[in-house]
XYZ file of C-alpha atoms in Angstrom:
282
model
C 54.608 -17.492 78.466
C 55.665 -15.864 81.752
C 53.654 -16.585 84.883
C 52.344 -13.886 87.144
C 54.085 -13.640 90.494
C 52.258 -15.199 93.396
C 50.697 -12.632 95.712
C 52.220 -12.160 99.122
C 49.345 -13.220 101.351
C 51.022 -11.945 104.510
C 51.485 -8.485 103.005
C 47.881 -8.446 101.860
C 46.723 -9.425 105.365
C 48.768 -6.597 106.836
C 47.457 -4.072 104.303
C 43.785 -5.120 104.392
C 43.103 -6.566 107.862
C 39.368 -5.830 107.660
C 39.023 -8.273 104.745
C 40.950 -11.223 106.203
C 40.035 -10.734 109.851
C 36.328 -9.972 109.965
C 34.969 -9.068 113.406
C 32.823 -11.579 115.243
C 29.691 -9.472 114.762
C 30.115 -9.575 110.979
C 30.614 -13.353 110.991
C 27.524 -13.890 113.138
C 25.289 -11.521 111.207
C 24.247 -13.994 108.492
C 23.486 -16.932 110.812
C 21.550 -14.645 113.171
C 19.476 -13.269 110.300
C 18.679 -16.783 109.072
C 17.759 -17.844 112.595
C 15.511 -14.802 113.034
C 13.802 -15.487 109.692
C 13.183 -19.112 110.693
C 11.800 -17.995 114.056
C 9.383 -15.562 112.365
C 8.335 -18.308 109.924
C 7.711 -20.780 112.754
C 5.795 -18.208 114.781
C 3.647 -17.444 111.721
C 2.792 -21.111 111.263
C 1.776 -21.472 114.906
C -0.128 -18.165 115.026
C -2.083 -18.939 111.848
C -3.044 -22.377 113.087
C -1.074 -24.453 110.589
C -1.869 -28.128 110.967
C -0.296 -30.967 108.924
C -3.406 -33.048 109.645
C -5.675 -30.379 108.155
C -3.339 -30.056 105.172
C -3.427 -33.793 104.425
C -7.208 -33.997 104.783
C -7.585 -30.871 102.689
C -5.461 -32.301 99.893
C -7.643 -35.430 99.966
C -10.747 -33.257 99.640
C -9.129 -31.276 96.831
C -8.424 -34.488 94.938
C -12.057 -35.542 95.332
C -13.300 -32.160 94.024
C -10.895 -32.399 91.087
C -12.337 -35.791 90.152
C -15.844 -34.357 90.283
C -14.791 -31.589 87.873
C -14.055 -34.082 85.105
C -15.242 -33.772 82.403
C -15.975 -30.038 82.111
C -19.593 -29.581 81.103
C -21.511 -26.293 80.669
C -24.836 -28.046 80.454
C -27.419 -25.790 78.843
C -25.754 -22.603 80.097
C -23.103 -22.156 77.371
C -24.708 -19.000 75.843
C -24.955 -17.457 79.314
C -21.305 -18.253 80.061
C -20.122 -16.841 76.725
C -22.065 -13.642 77.393
C -20.557 -13.427 80.887
C -17.041 -13.958 79.475
C -17.607 -11.149 76.974
C -18.773 -8.956 79.842
C -15.604 -9.721 81.785
C -13.401 -8.881 78.794
C -15.331 -5.639 78.299
C -14.853 -4.692 81.955
C -11.093 -5.283 81.683
C -10.733 -3.401 78.387
C -12.901 -0.405 79.290
C -11.512 -0.095 82.809
C -7.885 -0.239 81.655
C -8.421 2.192 78.777
C -10.257 4.666 81.003
C -7.472 4.466 83.602
C -4.787 5.075 80.974
C -6.529 8.176 79.583
C -7.000 9.608 83.081
C -3.469 8.813 84.259
C -1.515 10.203 81.283
C -2.074 13.932 81.966
C -1.694 13.448 85.743
C 1.597 11.547 85.261
C 3.078 14.632 83.595
C 2.702 16.543 86.871
C 4.393 13.667 88.736
C 7.461 13.568 86.487
C 10.626 15.250 87.708
C 11.659 16.561 84.262
C 8.223 18.166 83.718
C 7.639 19.606 87.207
C 11.071 20.214 88.794
C 9.592 21.669 91.995
C 9.104 18.989 94.661
C 6.548 21.267 96.343
C 4.088 20.741 93.470
C 5.214 17.210 92.516
C 5.032 15.670 96.010
C 1.228 15.901 96.534
C 0.575 14.417 93.087
C 2.819 11.444 93.807
C 1.277 10.860 97.231
C -2.196 11.072 95.701
C -1.265 8.359 93.194
C 0.232 6.269 96.010
C -2.949 6.513 98.053
C -5.099 5.434 95.096
C -2.737 2.576 94.248
C -2.585 1.415 97.853
C -6.215 0.241 97.809
C -6.757 -3.129 96.135
C -9.102 -3.537 93.153
C -11.386 -5.795 95.176
C -11.866 -3.070 97.799
C -12.618 -0.511 95.102
C -15.187 -2.956 93.659
C -16.939 -3.202 97.028
C -16.948 0.591 97.302
C -18.358 1.174 93.821
C -20.982 -1.566 94.226
C -22.356 0.427 97.162
C -22.161 3.646 95.129
C -23.596 2.642 91.724
C -25.093 -0.768 92.538
C -24.364 -4.302 91.348
C -23.252 -4.921 87.779
C -20.404 -4.443 85.316
C -20.400 -0.640 85.625
C -19.067 -0.984 89.166
C -16.391 -3.351 87.858
C -15.270 -0.870 85.190
C -14.996 1.907 87.769
C -13.104 -0.327 90.213
C -10.478 -1.290 87.631
C -10.244 2.263 86.294
C -9.610 3.805 89.727
C -7.185 1.094 90.838
C -5.163 1.218 87.608
C -5.223 5.018 87.600
C -2.777 5.017 90.514
C -0.563 2.318 89.004
C -0.497 3.946 85.560
C 0.273 7.342 87.060
C 3.405 5.943 88.682
C 4.517 3.886 85.669
C 3.872 6.644 83.145
C 5.724 9.246 85.220
C 8.732 6.937 85.524
C 8.723 6.378 81.754
C 8.607 10.139 81.184
C 11.484 10.722 83.629
C 13.551 8.075 81.793
C 13.146 9.746 78.383
C 16.179 11.114 76.546
C 16.459 14.868 77.054
C 18.311 15.549 73.780
C 15.127 15.675 71.703
C 13.578 18.097 74.194
C 16.661 20.326 74.058
C 16.559 20.300 70.250
C 12.951 21.487 70.211
C 13.753 24.136 72.835
C 16.725 25.355 70.771
C 14.517 25.702 67.689
C 12.150 27.984 69.592
C 9.470 25.508 70.654
C 7.292 26.089 73.691
C 6.989 23.840 76.731
C 3.954 22.147 75.188
C 5.921 21.527 71.992
C 8.689 19.937 74.051
C 6.193 17.532 75.647
C 4.265 16.813 72.446
C 7.184 16.363 70.033
C 10.109 15.651 72.372
C 8.780 13.402 75.137
C 5.609 11.748 73.866
C 7.125 9.990 70.814
C 9.656 8.374 73.156
C 7.313 7.234 75.925
C 4.179 6.281 73.982
C 5.543 2.859 72.895
C 6.454 2.117 76.528
C 3.049 3.277 77.705
C 1.305 1.185 75.053
C 3.185 -1.933 76.180
C 2.222 -1.306 79.797
C -1.449 -0.812 78.889
C -1.488 -4.052 76.886
C -0.037 -5.960 79.835
C -2.604 -4.482 82.205
C -5.468 -5.490 79.900
C -4.279 -9.095 80.200
C -3.834 -8.807 83.970
C -7.189 -7.097 84.466
C -8.985 -9.968 82.744
C -8.126 -11.986 85.836
C -8.962 -9.062 88.136
C -12.362 -8.632 86.455
C -13.064 -12.294 87.186
C -12.279 -11.830 90.880
C -14.341 -8.665 91.345
C -17.225 -10.378 89.559
C -17.434 -12.768 92.510
C -18.415 -9.883 94.814
C -21.142 -8.694 92.446
C -19.385 -6.611 89.772
C -20.724 -8.748 86.928
C -18.991 -10.943 84.388
C -17.953 -14.558 84.506
C -16.801 -14.296 88.134
C -20.405 -13.982 89.221
C -21.273 -17.195 87.337
C -18.259 -18.934 88.833
C -19.216 -17.983 92.387
C -22.783 -19.155 91.830
C -21.739 -22.578 90.509
C -19.293 -23.081 93.388
C -22.076 -22.193 95.810
C -24.382 -24.907 94.403
C -21.491 -27.437 94.035
C -21.798 -27.784 90.247
C -18.171 -28.776 89.853
C -18.320 -29.740 86.164
C -19.642 -26.286 85.340
C -16.983 -24.763 87.589
C -14.223 -26.558 85.674
C -15.731 -25.424 82.363
C -15.764 -21.795 83.536
C -12.170 -22.050 84.741
C -11.209 -23.526 81.370
C -12.915 -20.631 79.585
C -11.005 -18.116 81.709
C -7.684 -19.837 81.051
C -8.263 -19.909 77.297
C -9.336 -16.245 77.254
C -6.244 -15.155 79.221
C -3.972 -17.227 76.949
C -5.491 -15.689 73.805
C -5.204 -12.148 75.205
C -1.599 -12.831 76.235
C -0.789 -14.039 72.698
C -2.424 -10.996 71.085
C -0.790 -8.512 73.471
C 2.621 -10.121 72.924
C 2.247 -9.754 69.154
C 1.175 -6.144 69.540
C 4.052 -5.355 71.930
C 6.621 -6.801 69.524
C 5.016 -4.861 66.662
C 5.235 -1.635 68.675
C 8.853 -2.304 69.669
C 9.774 -3.168 66.073
C 8.145 -0.007 64.752
C 9.969 2.020 67.404
C 13.298 0.446 66.442
C 12.709 1.251 62.757
C 11.768 4.809 63.635
């Protein structure tokens, strides 16, 4: 077996000097960037009042609280906690579903292959960005002042927050759809609505369904957080037990949340694989 000739390094240096003889600025760029990142990190620690002494004492306190959480015990409040958990799951499910139904028609106007004109598409995209830029917790505080305390405010907070996220995700899924099916429907004399209904939607609905299932799982955690500020659900119970230092009840509530999220994750995974499998067969 013949061997390849050895490359002439001198000829390569002459032909590609920028590769072998990098300028000093290029060689110093990486170390300078690392040094700048370290300087920003150190400044952040000093500016935020980082203290190793506080960290060590805090870890000691955390260990003591953890010991007081064992064993988890709901006391006589188990029915109340189960009802609050069901309320949290309802907030997540209703809020996510409402957001998906509102975002689907709006996402069509944000998709490049549906609305080619940037003049009409730009304000829709910026509107979705502005909605998505506000955190769910902030929306919860807003809606609590609008409709009062309770789960209804939590549903509205999740629906509005996810409306912006779904609008972006759905529009990107629509833009990534294969155009051949749309062209086939157009060639057979179909209208623009027929192109969307029979050309685009069958392609993007499995993707949209997978995204909605993931958000239901994620919003179970979000519904717990917004419950702490008064939007109902198990978060409200958790905040109350932390306030009165009932650590065994706190650990039981945390355990309930973890189990609920794990079960929802398992169910959504099964549903996603079923949707993907059905799509592959189709």
